[in-house]
Amino acid sequence: QKEVEQDPGPLSVPEGAIVSLNCTYSNSAFQYFMWYRQYSRKGPELLMYTYSSGNKEDGRFTAQVDKSSKYISLFIRDSQPSDSATYLCARTDQTGANNLFFGTGTRLTVIP
Amino acid sequence: DSGVTQTPKHLITATGQRVTLRCSPRSGDLSVYWYQQSLDQGLQFLIQYYNGEERAKGNILERFSAQQFPDLHSELNLSSLELGDSALYFCASSVEGAGVGPAAQYFGPGTRLTVL
């Protein structure tokens, strides 16, 4: 069992839609959670990170962690064709080290 | 552009061979991480170096090794290559070392390795 589970999709939405991307994790000792975006044939780029439960907002993006249910979400408002990419959730190592453990990624396509 | 550079971009080689992948971190970053991305396994952490010292190890095979040099660039050596080693290899860097998180990791463009 992977420690971070992510629905691989693919997910297609019309431009302007609200997108919800989700991950679940198994170990409540995990501390930090990140969302990375990866365009085709490029390296992942950090979108947001969160610590503990609650929401964090950055422009059209909102990251949410629910530690009671071990659920991580990324919401994208007013989705744009340029948001078409693979979105990866990740968590840090439970020992406090900084190396990341990724979900399998969800491929998102925003249709103009 | 993340500021992390990786060479070469593409590498095609045969089974049993040895290759070296090179990474230059962002200016000022002391930590370098290596990841492998394949279709079946996704993005997997291999190894981390901090200021020249190995800091954390992930799913790195014994045939693989890495080092970080005094100028902070890093090399990933892959030997006795097998077909299953074909993948994208990413290097990432961050400014903090282990134990201080989460330091944002900046990924390079990757090296695509094809083993024939």
Coordinates of N, CA and C in Angstrom, one line a residue:
Chain A
Q1 N 0.8 -1.2 0.0 CA 0.0 0.0 0.0 C 0.9 1.2 0.0
K2 N 0.6 2.2 -1.0 CA 1.4 3.4 -1.0 C 0.9 4.3 0.2
E3 N 1.9 5.1 0.7 CA 1.6 5.9 1.8 C 0.7 7.1 1.5
V4 N 0.8 7.5 0.3 CA -0.1 8.6 -0.2 C -0.8 8.1 -1.5
E5 N -2.1 8.1 -1.4 CA -2.9 7.5 -2.5 C -3.6 8.7 -3.2
Q6 N -3.6 8.6 -4.5 CA -4.1 9.7 -5.3 C -4.8 9.1 -6.5
D7 N -6.0 9.6 -6.8 CA -6.8 9.1 -8.0 C -6.1 9.6 -9.2
P8 N -5.6 8.7 -10.1 CA -4.8 9.1 -11.3 C -5.6 9.8 -12.3
G9 N -7.0 9.8 -12.2 CA -7.7 10.4 -13.3 C -7.7 9.6 -14.5
P10 N -7.7 10.2 -15.7 CA -7.6 11.6 -16.0 C -8.9 12.3 -15.7
L11 N -8.7 13.6 -15.5 CA -9.9 14.5 -15.2 C -10.0 15.6 -16.2
S12 N -11.1 15.7 -16.9 CA -11.3 16.7 -17.9 C -12.5 17.6 -17.4
V13 N -12.2 18.9 -17.5 CA -13.3 19.9 -17.0 C -13.3 21.0 -18.1
P14 N -14.4 21.7 -18.1 CA -14.5 22.9 -19.0 C -13.9 24.1 -18.4
E15 N -13.4 25.0 -19.2 CA -12.8 26.2 -18.7 C -13.7 26.9 -17.7
G16 N -13.2 27.4 -16.6 CA -14.0 28.1 -15.7 C -14.6 27.3 -14.5
A17 N -14.4 26.0 -14.7 CA -15.0 25.1 -13.6 C -14.1 25.1 -12.4
I18 N -14.7 24.6 -11.3 CA -13.9 24.4 -10.0 C -13.4 23.0 -10.1
V19 N -12.1 22.8 -9.8 CA -11.5 21.5 -9.9 C -11.2 21.1 -8.4
S20 N -11.5 19.9 -8.1 CA -11.1 19.3 -6.8 C -10.2 18.1 -7.0
L21 N -9.0 18.2 -6.5 CA -8.1 17.1 -6.6 C -7.8 16.6 -5.2
N22 N -7.8 15.3 -5.0 CA -7.7 14.7 -3.7 C -6.7 13.6 -3.5
C23 N -6.2 13.5 -2.3 CA -5.3 12.5 -1.9 C -5.7 12.0 -0.5
T24 N -5.3 10.8 -0.2 CA -5.5 10.3 1.2 C -4.1 9.7 1.6
Y25 N -3.9 9.7 2.9 CA -2.6 9.2 3.4 C -2.9 8.3 4.6
S26 N -1.9 7.5 4.9 CA -2.2 6.4 5.9 C -1.6 6.7 7.3
N27 N -0.6 7.5 7.4 CA 0.1 7.7 8.7 C -0.1 9.1 9.2
S28 N -0.8 9.1 10.4 CA -1.1 10.4 11.0 C 0.1 11.2 11.5
A29 N 1.3 10.5 11.5 CA 2.5 11.2 11.9 C 3.0 12.2 10.8
F30 N 2.5 12.0 9.6 CA 3.0 12.9 8.5 C 2.7 14.4 8.9
Q31 N 3.6 15.3 8.6 CA 3.5 16.6 9.1 C 3.1 17.6 8.0
Y32 N 3.9 17.6 6.9 CA 3.7 18.6 5.9 C 3.2 18.0 4.6
F33 N 2.3 18.7 3.9 CA 1.8 18.2 2.7 C 2.0 19.2 1.6
M34 N 2.4 18.8 0.4 CA 2.6 19.7 -0.7 C 1.8 19.3 -1.9
W35 N 1.6 20.3 -2.7 CA 1.0 20.1 -4.0 C 2.0 20.6 -5.1
Y36 N 2.3 19.7 -6.0 CA 3.2 20.1 -7.1 C 2.4 20.0 -8.4
R37 N 2.8 20.8 -9.4 CA 2.2 20.7 -10.7 C 3.3 20.4 -11.6
Q38 N 3.0 19.4 -12.6 CA 4.0 19.0 -13.5 C 3.4 19.1 -14.9
Y39 N 4.0 19.9 -15.7 CA 3.6 20.0 -17.1 C 4.4 18.9 -17.9
S40 N 3.8 18.5 -19.0 CA 4.4 17.4 -19.8 C 5.9 17.7 -20.1
R41 N 6.7 16.7 -19.8 CA 8.1 16.7 -20.1 C 8.9 17.8 -19.3
K42 N 8.3 18.2 -18.2 CA 9.0 19.2 -17.3 C 9.1 18.7 -15.9
G43 N 9.9 19.3 -15.1 CA 10.1 18.9 -13.7 C 8.9 19.5 -12.9
P44 N 8.6 18.8 -11.8 CA 7.5 19.3 -10.9 C 7.8 20.7 -10.4
E45 N 6.8 21.5 -10.2 CA 7.0 22.8 -9.5 C 6.0 22.9 -8.4
L46 N 6.5 23.5 -7.3 CA 5.7 23.6 -6.0 C 4.6 24.6 -6.2
L47 N 3.4 24.2 -5.9 CA 2.3 25.1 -5.9 C 2.0 25.6 -4.5
M48 N 1.9 24.7 -3.5 CA 1.5 25.1 -2.2 C 2.0 24.0 -1.2
Y49 N 2.1 24.4 0.1 CA 2.3 23.4 1.1 C 1.4 23.8 2.3
T50 N 1.1 22.8 3.1 CA 0.3 23.1 4.3 C 0.8 22.2 5.4
Y51 N 0.6 22.7 6.6 CA 0.9 22.0 7.8 C -0.3 22.0 8.7
S52 N -0.6 20.8 9.3 CA -1.7 20.7 10.2 C -3.0 20.8 9.4
S53 N -4.1 20.8 10.1 CA -5.4 20.9 9.4 C -5.7 22.3 9.0
G54 N -6.7 22.4 8.1 CA -7.1 23.8 7.7 C -6.9 24.1 6.3
N55 N -7.2 25.3 5.9 CA -7.1 25.7 4.5 C -5.9 26.7 4.3
K56 N -5.4 26.7 3.1 CA -4.4 27.7 2.7 C -4.7 28.1 1.3
E57 N -4.8 29.4 1.1 CA -5.2 29.9 -0.2 C -4.1 30.7 -0.8
D58 N -4.0 30.6 -2.2 CA -3.1 31.4 -3.0 C -3.7 31.6 -4.3
G59 N -4.2 32.8 -4.5 CA -4.9 33.1 -5.8 C -6.1 32.2 -6.0
R60 N -6.0 31.5 -7.1 CA -7.1 30.6 -7.5 C -7.0 29.2 -6.8
F61 N -5.9 29.0 -6.1 CA -5.7 27.7 -5.5 C -5.9 27.7 -4.0
T62 N -6.6 26.6 -3.6 CA -6.8 26.4 -2.1 C -6.4 25.0 -1.8
A63 N -5.5 24.9 -0.8 CA -5.1 23.6 -0.3 C -5.7 23.3 1.0
Q64 N -6.2 22.1 1.2 CA -6.9 21.8 2.5 C -6.4 20.5 3.0
V65 N -6.2 20.4 4.3 CA -5.8 19.2 5.0 C -6.8 18.9 6.1
D66 N -7.3 17.7 6.1 CA -8.2 17.2 7.1 C -7.5 16.0 7.8
K67 N -6.8 16.3 8.9 CA -6.0 15.3 9.6 C -6.9 14.2 10.2
S68 N -8.1 14.6 10.6 CA -9.0 13.6 11.2 C -9.3 12.5 10.3
S69 N -9.5 12.8 9.0 CA -9.8 11.8 8.0 C -8.7 11.5 7.1
K70 N -7.5 12.1 7.3 CA -6.3 11.8 6.5 C -6.6 12.1 5.1
Y71 N -7.1 13.3 4.8 CA -7.5 13.7 3.5 C -6.9 15.0 3.1
I72 N -6.3 15.1 1.9 CA -5.7 16.3 1.4 C -6.4 16.7 0.1
S73 N -6.7 18.0 -0.1 CA -7.4 18.4 -1.3 C -6.7 19.7 -1.8
L74 N -6.8 19.8 -3.1 CA -6.4 21.0 -3.8 C -7.6 21.4 -4.7
F75 N -8.1 22.7 -4.5 CA -9.2 23.2 -5.3 C -8.6 24.3 -6.2
I76 N -9.0 24.3 -7.4 CA -8.7 25.3 -8.4 C -9.9 26.0 -8.9
R77 N -10.0 27.2 -8.6 CA -11.2 28.0 -9.0 C -10.9 28.6 -10.4
D78 N -12.1 28.8 -11.1 CA -12.0 29.5 -12.5 C -10.8 28.8 -13.3
S79 N -10.9 27.5 -13.4 CA -9.8 26.8 -14.1 C -9.6 27.3 -15.5
Q80 N -8.3 27.3 -15.9 CA -7.9 27.8 -17.2 C -7.2 26.7 -18.0
P81 N -7.2 26.8 -19.3 CA -6.5 25.8 -20.1 C -5.0 25.6 -19.7
S82 N -4.4 26.7 -19.2 CA -3.0 26.7 -18.7 C -2.8 25.8 -17.5
D83 N -3.9 25.5 -16.8 CA -3.9 24.6 -15.6 C -3.8 23.2 -16.0
S84 N -3.9 22.9 -17.3 CA -3.8 21.5 -17.7 C -2.4 20.9 -17.4
A85 N -2.3 20.0 -16.6 CA -1.0 19.4 -16.1 C -1.3 18.2 -15.2
T86 N -0.3 17.6 -14.8 CA -0.5 16.5 -13.7 C -0.2 17.2 -12.4
Y87 N -1.1 16.9 -11.4 CA -1.0 17.4 -10.1 C -0.6 16.3 -9.1
L88 N 0.5 16.6 -8.4 CA 1.0 15.6 -7.5 C 0.9 16.1 -6.1
C89 N 0.3 15.2 -5.2 CA 0.4 15.5 -3.8 C 1.6 14.8 -3.2
A90 N 2.1 15.4 -2.1 CA 3.3 14.8 -1.5 C 3.3 15.1 0.0
R91 N 4.1 14.3 0.7 CA 4.2 14.6 2.1 C 5.7 14.5 2.4
T92 N 6.1 15.1 3.5 CA 7.5 14.9 4.0 C 7.7 13.7 4.8
D93 N 8.9 13.2 4.9 CA 9.2 12.0 5.7 C 8.8 12.3 7.1
Q94 N 8.3 11.3 7.7 CA 7.8 11.4 9.1 C 8.9 11.6 10.1
T95 N 10.1 11.4 9.7 CA 11.2 11.6 10.7 C 11.6 13.1 10.8
G96 N 11.0 13.9 9.9 CA 11.3 15.4 9.9 C 12.2 15.7 8.8
A97 N 12.8 14.7 8.1 CA 13.6 15.0 7.0 C 12.8 15.7 5.9
N98 N 13.5 16.2 4.9 CA 12.8 17.0 3.9 C 12.4 16.3 2.6
N99 N 12.9 15.0 2.5 CA 12.6 14.3 1.3 C 11.1 14.1 1.1
L100 N 10.7 14.1 -0.1 CA 9.2 14.0 -0.3 C 8.8 12.6 -0.8
F101 N 7.6 12.3 -0.5 CA 7.0 11.0 -0.9 C 5.7 11.4 -1.7
F102 N 5.6 11.1 -2.9 CA 4.6 11.6 -3.8 C 3.5 10.6 -4.1
G103 N 2.3 11.1 -4.3 CA 1.2 10.3 -4.9 C 1.5 10.1 -6.3
T104 N 0.7 9.3 -7.0 CA 0.9 8.9 -8.4 C 0.6 10.1 -9.4
G105 N -0.1 11.1 -8.9 CA -0.5 12.2 -9.7 C -1.8 12.1 -10.4
T106 N -2.5 13.2 -10.6 CA -3.8 13.3 -11.3 C -3.6 14.1 -12.5
R107 N -3.9 13.6 -13.7 CA -3.8 14.3 -14.9 C -5.0 15.1 -15.2
L108 N -4.9 16.5 -15.3 CA -6.0 17.4 -15.4 C -5.9 18.0 -16.8
T109 N -7.1 18.0 -17.5 CA -7.2 18.7 -18.8 C -8.4 19.7 -18.6
V110 N -8.1 21.0 -18.9 CA -9.1 22.0 -18.9 C -9.4 22.4 -20.3
I111 N -10.6 22.2 -20.7 CA -11.0 22.3 -22.1 C -11.6 23.7 -22.4
P112 N -11.0 24.4 -23.3 CA -11.4 25.8 -23.6 C -12.9 25.8 -24.1
Chain B
D1 N 11.8 28.7 -15.2 CA 13.1 28.1 -14.9 C 13.4 28.1 -13.4
S2 N 13.6 26.9 -12.9 CA 13.7 26.7 -11.5 C 15.1 27.1 -11.0
G3 N 16.1 27.2 -11.9 CA 17.5 27.5 -11.5 C 18.3 26.2 -11.2
V4 N 17.7 25.1 -11.3 CA 18.4 23.8 -11.2 C 18.7 23.3 -12.6
T5 N 19.9 22.9 -12.9 CA 20.2 22.4 -14.2 C 20.6 21.0 -14.1
Q6 N 20.3 20.3 -15.1 CA 20.6 18.8 -15.2 C 21.2 18.6 -16.6
T7 N 22.2 17.7 -16.6 CA 22.7 17.3 -17.9 C 23.0 15.8 -17.9
P8 N 22.9 15.0 -19.0 CA 22.3 15.5 -20.2 C 20.8 15.5 -20.1
K9 N 20.1 16.0 -21.2 CA 18.7 16.0 -21.2 C 18.2 14.6 -21.6
H10 N 18.9 14.0 -22.5 CA 18.5 12.6 -22.9 C 19.8 11.7 -22.9
L11 N 19.5 10.5 -22.6 CA 20.6 9.5 -22.6 C 20.1 8.2 -23.0
I12 N 20.7 7.6 -24.1 CA 20.3 6.3 -24.6 C 21.5 5.4 -24.4
T13 N 21.3 4.3 -23.8 CA 22.4 3.4 -23.6 C 22.0 1.9 -23.6
A14 N 22.9 1.0 -23.5 CA 22.5 -0.4 -23.5 C 22.5 -1.0 -22.2
T15 N 21.9 -2.2 -22.0 CA 21.9 -2.9 -20.8 C 23.3 -3.2 -20.4
G16 N 23.6 -3.2 -19.1 CA 24.9 -3.5 -18.6 C 25.8 -2.3 -18.5
Q17 N 25.5 -1.2 -19.1 CA 26.4 -0.1 -19.1 C 26.2 0.8 -17.9
R18 N 27.1 1.8 -17.8 CA 27.1 2.7 -16.7 C 27.0 4.1 -17.2
V19 N 26.2 4.9 -16.5 CA 26.0 6.3 -16.9 C 26.1 7.2 -15.7
T20 N 26.4 8.5 -15.9 CA 26.5 9.5 -14.9 C 25.6 10.6 -15.2
L21 N 24.7 11.0 -14.3 CA 23.8 12.1 -14.5 C 24.3 13.2 -13.6
R22 N 24.2 14.5 -14.1 CA 24.8 15.6 -13.4 C 23.7 16.6 -13.0
C23 N 23.9 17.2 -11.9 CA 22.9 18.2 -11.4 C 23.7 19.4 -10.8
S24 N 23.3 20.6 -11.1 CA 23.8 21.8 -10.4 C 22.6 22.4 -9.7
P25 N 22.7 22.6 -8.4 CA 21.6 23.1 -7.7 C 21.4 24.6 -7.9
R26 N 20.3 25.2 -7.4 CA 20.2 26.6 -7.4 C 21.3 27.3 -6.5
S27 N 21.6 28.5 -6.9 CA 22.7 29.2 -6.2 C 22.2 29.3 -4.7
G28 N 23.1 28.9 -3.8 CA 22.8 29.0 -2.4 C 22.1 27.8 -1.7
D29 N 21.6 26.9 -2.6 CA 21.0 25.7 -2.0 C 22.1 24.7 -1.6
L30 N 21.9 24.2 -0.4 CA 22.9 23.2 0.1 C 22.4 21.7 -0.1
S31 N 21.1 21.6 -0.2 CA 20.6 20.2 -0.3 C 20.3 19.8 -1.7
V32 N 20.6 18.6 -2.1 CA 20.3 18.1 -3.4 C 19.6 16.8 -3.2
Y33 N 18.5 16.6 -4.0 CA 17.7 15.4 -3.9 C 17.7 14.7 -5.3
W34 N 17.6 13.4 -5.4 CA 17.5 12.7 -6.6 C 16.2 11.9 -6.5
Y35 N 15.4 12.0 -7.6 CA 14.1 11.3 -7.8 C 14.1 10.5 -9.1
Q36 N 13.4 9.4 -9.1 CA 13.2 8.7 -10.3 C 11.7 8.7 -10.6
Q37 N 11.3 9.0 -11.9 CA 9.9 9.0 -12.3 C 9.7 8.0 -13.4
S38 N 9.0 6.9 -13.1 CA 8.6 6.0 -14.2 C 7.1 5.8 -14.2
L39 N 6.6 5.3 -15.3 CA 5.2 5.2 -15.5 C 4.5 4.3 -14.5
D40 N 5.2 3.2 -14.1 CA 4.5 2.3 -13.2 C 4.8 2.7 -11.7
Q41 N 5.9 3.3 -11.4 CA 6.2 3.6 -10.0 C 5.9 5.1 -9.6
G42 N 5.7 5.9 -10.6 CA 5.5 7.3 -10.2 C 6.8 8.0 -9.8
L43 N 6.8 9.1 -9.1 CA 7.9 9.8 -8.7 C 8.4 9.3 -7.3
Q44 N 9.6 8.8 -7.3 CA 10.2 8.1 -6.1 C 11.5 8.8 -5.7
F45 N 11.6 9.0 -4.4 CA 12.8 9.6 -3.8 C 13.9 8.6 -3.8
L46 N 15.1 9.0 -4.2 CA 16.2 8.1 -4.2 C 17.2 8.4 -3.1
I47 N 17.7 9.6 -3.1 CA 18.7 9.9 -2.1 C 18.8 11.5 -2.0
Q48 N 19.3 11.9 -0.8 CA 19.5 13.3 -0.5 C 20.9 13.5 0.0
Y49 N 21.5 14.6 -0.4 CA 22.8 15.1 0.1 C 22.6 16.5 0.6
Y50 N 23.3 16.8 1.7 CA 23.3 18.1 2.3 C 24.8 18.5 2.5
N51 N 25.2 19.5 1.8 CA 26.5 20.1 1.9 C 27.6 19.0 1.8
G52 N 27.4 18.1 0.9 CA 28.4 17.1 0.7 C 28.2 15.8 1.4
E53 N 27.3 15.7 2.3 CA 27.1 14.5 3.1 C 25.8 13.9 2.8
E54 N 25.8 12.6 2.7 CA 24.5 11.9 2.5 C 23.6 12.1 3.7
R55 N 22.3 12.5 3.4 CA 21.4 12.8 4.5 C 20.3 11.8 4.7
A56 N 19.7 11.4 3.6 CA 18.6 10.5 3.6 C 18.6 9.6 2.4
K57 N 18.1 8.3 2.6 CA 18.1 7.4 1.5 C 16.7 6.9 1.3
G58 N 16.3 6.7 0.1 CA 15.0 6.2 -0.2 C 15.1 4.9 -0.9
N59 N 14.4 4.7 -2.0 CA 14.4 3.4 -2.7 C 15.5 3.4 -3.8
I60 N 16.7 3.6 -3.3 CA 17.8 3.6 -4.3 C 18.4 2.2 -4.3
L61 N 18.6 1.7 -5.5 CA 19.2 0.4 -5.7 C 20.7 0.4 -5.4
E62 N 21.2 -0.8 -5.1 CA 22.7 -0.8 -4.8 C 23.5 -0.5 -6.0
R63 N 22.9 -0.7 -7.2 CA 23.7 -0.4 -8.4 C 23.8 1.1 -8.7
F64 N 23.0 1.8 -7.9 CA 23.0 3.3 -8.0 C 23.8 3.9 -6.9
S65 N 24.5 5.0 -7.2 CA 25.2 5.7 -6.1 C 25.2 7.2 -6.5
A66 N 25.4 8.0 -5.5 CA 25.5 9.5 -5.8 C 26.5 10.1 -4.9
Q67 N 26.9 11.3 -5.3 CA 27.7 12.1 -4.4 C 27.5 13.6 -4.7
Q68 N 27.9 14.4 -3.7 CA 27.8 15.8 -3.9 C 29.2 16.4 -3.6
F69 N 29.6 17.2 -4.5 CA 31.0 17.7 -4.6 C 31.1 19.1 -3.8
P70 N 32.3 19.5 -3.5 CA 32.5 20.7 -2.7 C 31.8 21.9 -3.4
D71 N 31.7 22.0 -4.7 CA 31.0 23.1 -5.3 C 29.5 22.9 -5.3
L72 N 29.0 21.9 -4.6 CA 27.6 21.5 -4.4 C 26.9 20.9 -5.6
H73 N 27.6 20.7 -6.7 CA 26.9 20.0 -7.8 C 26.9 18.5 -7.3
S74 N 26.0 17.7 -8.0 CA 25.8 16.3 -7.6 C 25.8 15.5 -8.8
E75 N 26.2 14.3 -8.6 CA 26.2 13.3 -9.7 C 25.5 12.0 -9.2
L76 N 24.7 11.4 -10.1 CA 24.0 10.2 -9.8 C 24.6 9.2 -10.8
N77 N 25.2 8.1 -10.3 CA 25.8 7.1 -11.1 C 24.9 5.9 -11.1
L78 N 24.6 5.4 -12.3 CA 23.8 4.2 -12.5 C 24.6 3.2 -13.2
S79 N 24.8 2.0 -12.6 CA 25.6 1.0 -13.2 C 24.8 -0.3 -13.5
S80 N 25.4 -1.2 -14.3 CA 24.8 -2.5 -14.6 C 23.3 -2.2 -15.0
L81 N 23.2 -1.3 -15.9 CA 21.8 -0.9 -16.3 C 20.9 -2.0 -16.8
E82 N 19.7 -1.9 -16.4 CA 18.7 -2.9 -16.9 C 17.6 -2.1 -17.6
L83 N 16.8 -2.8 -18.4 CA 15.7 -2.2 -19.1 C 14.8 -1.4 -18.2
G84 N 14.5 -1.9 -17.0 CA 13.6 -1.3 -16.0 C 14.2 0.0 -15.4
D85 N 15.4 0.3 -15.7 CA 16.0 1.6 -15.2 C 15.6 2.7 -16.1
S86 N 15.0 2.5 -17.2 CA 14.6 3.5 -18.1 C 13.5 4.4 -17.4
A87 N 13.8 5.7 -17.3 CA 12.9 6.5 -16.5 C 13.4 8.0 -16.7
L88 N 12.6 8.9 -16.1 CA 13.1 10.3 -16.0 C 13.7 10.4 -14.6
Y89 N 14.9 11.0 -14.6 CA 15.6 11.2 -13.3 C 15.6 12.7 -13.0
F90 N 15.1 13.1 -11.9 CA 15.0 14.5 -11.5 C 16.0 14.8 -10.4
C91 N 16.5 15.9 -10.4 CA 17.3 16.5 -9.3 C 16.5 17.6 -8.8
A92 N 16.5 17.8 -7.5 CA 15.9 18.9 -6.9 C 16.8 19.5 -5.8
S93 N 16.7 20.8 -5.5 CA 17.5 21.4 -4.5 C 16.7 22.3 -3.6
S94 N 17.2 22.4 -2.4 CA 16.5 23.3 -1.4 C 17.6 24.0 -0.6
V95 N 17.2 25.0 0.1 CA 18.1 25.8 0.9 C 18.4 25.2 2.2
E96 N 17.4 24.6 2.9 CA 17.6 24.1 4.2 C 18.1 22.7 4.2
G97 N 18.6 22.2 5.3 CA 19.0 20.8 5.4 C 17.9 20.0 6.0
A98 N 18.2 18.8 6.3 CA 17.2 17.9 6.9 C 16.9 18.4 8.3
G99 N 15.7 18.1 8.8 CA 15.3 18.5 10.1 C 14.6 19.8 10.2
V100 N 14.7 20.5 9.1 CA 14.0 21.8 9.0 C 13.0 21.8 7.8
G101 N 11.8 21.7 8.1 CA 10.9 21.6 6.9 C 9.7 22.5 7.1
P102 N 8.9 22.6 6.0 CA 9.3 22.1 4.7 C 10.1 23.1 3.9
A103 N 11.3 22.7 3.5 CA 12.0 23.6 2.6 C 11.5 23.3 1.2
A104 N 11.1 24.3 0.5 CA 10.6 24.2 -0.9 C 11.7 23.5 -1.7
Q105 N 11.3 22.5 -2.5 CA 12.3 21.8 -3.4 C 12.0 22.3 -4.8
Y106 N 13.1 22.7 -5.4 CA 13.0 23.2 -6.8 C 13.6 22.1 -7.7
F107 N 12.8 21.7 -8.7 CA 13.2 20.6 -9.5 C 13.8 21.0 -10.8
G108 N 14.8 20.3 -11.3 CA 15.4 20.5 -12.5 C 14.5 19.9 -13.7
P109 N 14.9 20.1 -14.9 CA 14.1 19.6 -16.0 C 14.2 18.1 -16.3
G110 N 15.1 17.5 -15.6 CA 15.2 16.0 -15.7 C 16.1 15.5 -16.8
T111 N 16.5 14.3 -16.6 CA 17.3 13.5 -17.6 C 16.5 12.3 -18.0
R112 N 16.2 12.2 -19.2 CA 15.4 11.0 -19.7 C 16.4 9.9 -20.1
L113 N 16.4 8.8 -19.3 CA 17.3 7.7 -19.6 C 16.5 6.6 -20.3
T114 N 17.0 6.2 -21.4 CA 16.5 5.0 -22.1 C 17.5 3.9 -22.2
V115 N 17.2 2.8 -21.7 CA 18.1 1.6 -21.7 C 17.6 0.6 -22.7
L116 N 18.4 0.3 -23.7 CA 17.9 -0.6 -24.8 C 18.5 -2.0 -24.6

